Amino acid sequence: MLVRALLIVGLAAAASSGAFAQAAPAAVPSCDPPGTMELQVTLRPQKTGMWCWAASGQMVMEYLGKSVEQCIQANHRLHRSDCCNSPTPDECVSGGWPEFERYGFQFKRTNGTPLTWNQLRSQLAAKKAGEPCSFTPFAFSWRWIGNGGHMMVATGYTTTPDGKNYVHVNDPWEPNIGATRTILYEVYDQLPGDHTHWDDFYDIR
């Protein structure tokens, strides 16, 4: 106890004599997203009825500089080697989640919840010097009421003069067609009788 008391006294004396300099906390930069943003993300339709997850992964990774074909993702996820065959084997036509980590990316994932509107804007806003805006698309998913789900890619957002918030989306459905859509933020979140929110994959680096 004596040693501990002497140590505390010594630290207090050192602090009072200026031996420990205390730097002021650095200001944490904040993201200041513009009112409207849309990233140029190439639409990649899903190549089977179940590969929305692979198409979404392909779109995001391609935007970040690494394109991974959907059939390659299916091969890896399903531990197969024939998913790039034509026609696609039935055993390859399966749902799943993108495996960003397999291809060298880090990411965060929600659990049954959407990003807030502010989080969504910060994800998609263009980087400015000293600001932590992400400037990256992200993959989000819906769980259908009843069974199954669907994954898409958020590519931008808009707030209209009347205060409505919209999300720009690359939708890989239908197979080999796909679509670009603009949906209300509330629909991105959920739509009673149609879907609830599943998982989002964001902060992908």
Short mmCIF file of C-alpha atoms in Angstrom, two decimals:
data_model
loop_
_atom_site.label_atom_id
_atom_site.label_comp_id
_atom_site.label_asym_id
_atom_site.label_seq_id
_atom_site.Cartn_x
_atom_site.Cartn_y
_atom_site.Cartn_z
CA MET A 1 0.00 0.00 0.00
CA LEU A 2 2.93 2.36 0.75
CA VAL A 3 4.36 1.84 -2.74
CA ARG A 4 1.00 2.51 -4.32
CA ALA A 5 0.53 5.68 -2.25
CA LEU A 6 3.99 6.93 -3.21
CA LEU A 7 3.23 6.21 -6.88
CA ILE A 8 -0.01 8.19 -6.74
CA VAL A 9 1.75 11.10 -5.01
CA GLY A 10 4.52 11.00 -7.60
CA LEU A 11 2.05 11.07 -10.52
CA ALA A 12 0.16 13.95 -8.95
CA ALA A 13 3.40 15.89 -8.46
CA ALA A 14 4.49 15.23 -12.02
CA ALA A 15 1.15 16.39 -13.38
CA SER A 16 1.21 19.56 -11.28
CA SER A 17 4.77 20.36 -12.40
CA GLY A 18 3.82 20.05 -16.07
CA ALA A 19 5.75 16.82 -16.67
CA PHE A 20 2.67 15.41 -18.45
CA ALA A 21 1.46 17.73 -21.20
CA GLN A 22 -2.22 17.37 -21.95
CA ALA A 23 -3.11 18.08 -25.54
CA ALA A 24 -6.56 19.43 -26.28
CA PRO A 25 -8.80 16.76 -27.82
CA ALA A 26 -8.61 16.87 -31.60
CA ALA A 27 -11.77 18.02 -33.29
CA VAL A 28 -13.54 15.12 -34.96
CA PRO A 29 -14.46 16.08 -38.51
CA SER A 30 -18.06 15.51 -39.47
CA CYS A 31 -19.56 14.54 -42.76
CA ASP A 32 -21.65 17.31 -44.33
CA PRO A 33 -23.54 15.56 -47.13
CA PRO A 34 -25.10 17.60 -49.95
CA GLY A 35 -28.86 17.55 -50.45
CA THR A 36 -28.62 15.19 -53.43
CA MET A 37 -26.04 12.57 -54.39
CA GLU A 38 -25.90 9.74 -56.90
CA LEU A 39 -22.85 7.53 -57.38
CA GLN A 40 -22.10 6.09 -60.80
CA VAL A 41 -22.55 2.42 -59.97
CA THR A 42 -22.92 0.10 -62.97
CA LEU A 43 -26.14 -1.92 -62.86
CA ARG A 44 -25.42 -5.66 -62.91
CA PRO A 45 -28.58 -7.78 -63.24
CA GLN A 46 -28.63 -11.05 -61.37
CA LYS A 47 -27.87 -13.99 -63.64
CA THR A 48 -30.23 -16.44 -61.94
CA GLY A 49 -33.43 -16.09 -59.97
CA MET A 50 -31.53 -16.43 -56.69
CA TRP A 51 -28.33 -14.44 -57.22
CA CYS A 52 -29.42 -10.98 -56.07
CA TRP A 53 -26.80 -11.27 -53.31
CA ALA A 54 -24.04 -12.04 -55.82
CA ALA A 55 -25.13 -9.28 -58.20
CA SER A 56 -25.20 -6.78 -55.32
CA GLY A 57 -21.75 -7.91 -54.21
CA GLN A 58 -20.48 -7.59 -57.77
CA MET A 59 -21.82 -4.04 -58.13
CA VAL A 60 -20.31 -2.79 -54.88
CA MET A 61 -16.93 -4.48 -55.37
CA GLU A 62 -16.71 -3.34 -58.98
CA TYR A 63 -17.31 0.25 -57.89
CA LEU A 64 -14.45 -0.17 -55.41
CA GLY A 65 -12.13 -1.48 -58.11
CA LYS A 66 -12.45 -5.26 -57.95
CA SER A 67 -15.01 -7.05 -60.10
CA VAL A 68 -15.97 -10.56 -59.01
CA GLU A 69 -18.38 -12.38 -61.32
CA GLN A 70 -21.56 -13.74 -59.78
CA CYS A 71 -20.79 -17.33 -60.72
CA ILE A 72 -17.37 -17.06 -59.05
CA GLN A 73 -19.02 -15.86 -55.86
CA ALA A 74 -21.47 -18.77 -56.06
CA ASN A 75 -18.63 -21.25 -56.58
CA HIS A 76 -16.87 -19.97 -53.48
CA ARG A 77 -19.94 -19.71 -51.28
CA LEU A 78 -21.33 -23.11 -52.27
CA HIS A 79 -17.95 -24.86 -52.45
CA ARG A 80 -18.43 -25.77 -56.10
CA SER A 81 -16.52 -25.36 -59.34
CA ASP A 82 -19.27 -25.55 -61.96
CA CYS A 83 -21.43 -22.47 -61.31
CA CYS A 84 -19.97 -20.69 -64.35
CA ASN A 85 -21.18 -23.45 -66.66
CA SER A 86 -23.96 -22.72 -69.12
CA PRO A 87 -26.68 -23.48 -68.37
CA THR A 88 -26.14 -22.82 -64.67
CA PRO A 89 -26.52 -26.05 -62.68
CA ASP A 90 -29.59 -26.09 -60.46
CA GLU A 91 -27.37 -26.76 -57.44
CA CYS A 92 -25.74 -23.37 -57.97
CA VAL A 93 -29.01 -21.43 -57.97
CA SER A 94 -29.09 -20.62 -54.28
CA GLY A 95 -29.59 -17.63 -52.02
CA GLY A 96 -26.88 -16.24 -49.77
CA TRP A 97 -25.03 -13.16 -48.57
CA PRO A 98 -22.11 -11.35 -50.22
CA GLU A 99 -18.73 -12.48 -48.84
CA PHE A 100 -16.85 -9.21 -49.08
CA GLU A 101 -14.16 -10.40 -46.68
CA ARG A 102 -13.25 -13.26 -49.02
CA TYR A 103 -12.18 -10.71 -51.63
CA GLY A 104 -10.13 -8.51 -49.32
CA PHE A 105 -12.77 -6.02 -48.16
CA GLN A 106 -13.75 -4.97 -44.67
CA PHE A 107 -17.33 -4.04 -43.88
CA LYS A 108 -19.95 -3.52 -41.22
CA ARG A 109 -23.32 -5.22 -41.06
CA THR A 110 -26.62 -4.35 -39.46
CA ASN A 111 -28.87 -7.01 -37.98
CA GLY A 112 -32.45 -6.60 -39.15
CA THR A 113 -32.27 -2.81 -39.10
CA PRO A 114 -31.81 -0.12 -41.76
CA LEU A 115 -29.29 2.68 -41.74
CA THR A 116 -30.79 5.91 -40.45
CA TRP A 117 -31.33 8.65 -43.02
CA ASN A 118 -28.25 10.50 -41.77
CA GLN A 119 -26.14 7.33 -41.85
CA LEU A 120 -27.34 6.59 -45.37
CA ARG A 121 -26.42 10.08 -46.58
CA SER A 122 -22.99 9.87 -44.96
CA GLN A 123 -22.41 6.51 -46.67
CA LEU A 124 -23.17 7.85 -50.12
CA ALA A 125 -21.91 11.43 -49.93
CA ALA A 126 -18.82 12.39 -51.90
CA LYS A 127 -15.62 12.76 -49.91
CA LYS A 128 -14.33 16.24 -49.25
CA ALA A 129 -10.97 17.13 -47.77
CA GLY A 130 -10.95 16.36 -44.05
CA GLU A 131 -14.46 14.90 -43.98
CA PRO A 132 -15.28 11.27 -43.15
CA CYS A 133 -18.06 10.82 -45.71
CA SER A 134 -17.81 7.33 -47.13
CA PHE A 135 -18.56 7.92 -50.84
CA THR A 136 -19.41 4.24 -51.31
CA PRO A 137 -22.55 2.36 -52.31
CA PHE A 138 -23.87 -0.23 -49.90
CA ALA A 139 -25.91 -3.41 -50.15
CA PHE A 140 -29.22 -3.69 -48.32
CA SER A 141 -31.79 -6.44 -48.07
CA TRP A 142 -35.48 -6.94 -47.48
CA ARG A 143 -37.25 -9.91 -45.95
CA TRP A 144 -40.50 -10.62 -47.76
CA ILE A 145 -43.60 -11.11 -45.68
CA GLY A 146 -44.10 -14.85 -45.79
CA ASN A 147 -40.82 -16.20 -47.12
CA GLY A 148 -37.54 -15.25 -48.77
CA GLY A 149 -35.90 -11.92 -49.36
CA HIS A 150 -34.10 -9.68 -51.83
CA MET A 151 -30.86 -7.68 -51.92
CA MET A 152 -30.17 -4.44 -53.79
CA VAL A 153 -27.58 -1.66 -53.85
CA ALA A 154 -28.16 1.90 -52.65
CA THR A 155 -26.40 4.32 -54.99
CA GLY A 156 -27.66 7.75 -53.94
CA TYR A 157 -30.31 9.86 -52.27
CA THR A 158 -32.45 12.95 -52.80
CA THR A 159 -34.42 15.24 -50.54
CA THR A 160 -37.17 17.04 -52.41
CA PRO A 161 -38.28 20.62 -51.69
CA ASP A 162 -41.34 19.29 -49.87
CA GLY A 163 -39.07 17.38 -47.46
CA LYS A 164 -39.50 13.83 -48.76
CA ASN A 165 -36.42 11.61 -48.63
CA TYR A 166 -35.69 9.21 -51.47
CA VAL A 167 -33.10 6.49 -52.04
CA HIS A 168 -31.68 5.69 -55.49
CA VAL A 169 -31.33 1.94 -55.99
CA ASN A 170 -29.71 -0.50 -58.41
CA ASP A 171 -32.07 -3.48 -58.34
CA PRO A 172 -30.63 -6.66 -59.90
CA TRP A 173 -34.12 -8.13 -60.46
CA GLU A 174 -35.28 -9.35 -63.01
CA PRO A 175 -32.63 -11.87 -64.07
CA ASN A 176 -30.54 -10.56 -66.97
CA ILE A 177 -32.54 -7.31 -66.97
CA GLY A 178 -32.30 -5.41 -63.68
CA ALA A 179 -33.64 -1.93 -63.00
CA THR A 180 -32.76 1.41 -61.47
CA ARG A 181 -35.33 2.68 -59.00
CA THR A 182 -36.00 5.61 -56.70
CA ILE A 183 -37.90 4.73 -53.54
CA LEU A 184 -39.00 6.59 -50.45
CA TYR A 185 -36.71 6.18 -47.45
CA GLU A 186 -39.69 4.73 -45.58
CA VAL A 187 -39.98 1.99 -48.25
CA TYR A 188 -36.25 1.30 -48.02
CA ASP A 189 -36.92 0.76 -44.32
CA GLN A 190 -40.07 -1.37 -44.63
CA LEU A 191 -43.42 -1.65 -46.35
CA PRO A 192 -46.26 -3.15 -44.30
CA GLY A 193 -47.71 -6.21 -45.99
CA ASP A 194 -44.74 -6.48 -48.36
CA HIS A 195 -41.37 -6.50 -46.59
CA THR A 196 -39.44 -5.73 -43.44
CA HIS A 197 -35.81 -4.67 -43.33
CA TRP A 198 -33.15 -7.38 -43.19
CA ASP A 199 -29.38 -6.73 -43.10
CA ASP A 200 -27.30 -3.93 -44.62
CA PHE A 201 -23.63 -4.28 -45.59
CA TYR A 202 -21.97 -0.88 -45.33
CA ASP A 203 -18.66 0.92 -44.69
CA ILE A 204 -17.19 -1.44 -47.27
CA ARG A 205 -13.48 -0.78 -47.77
#
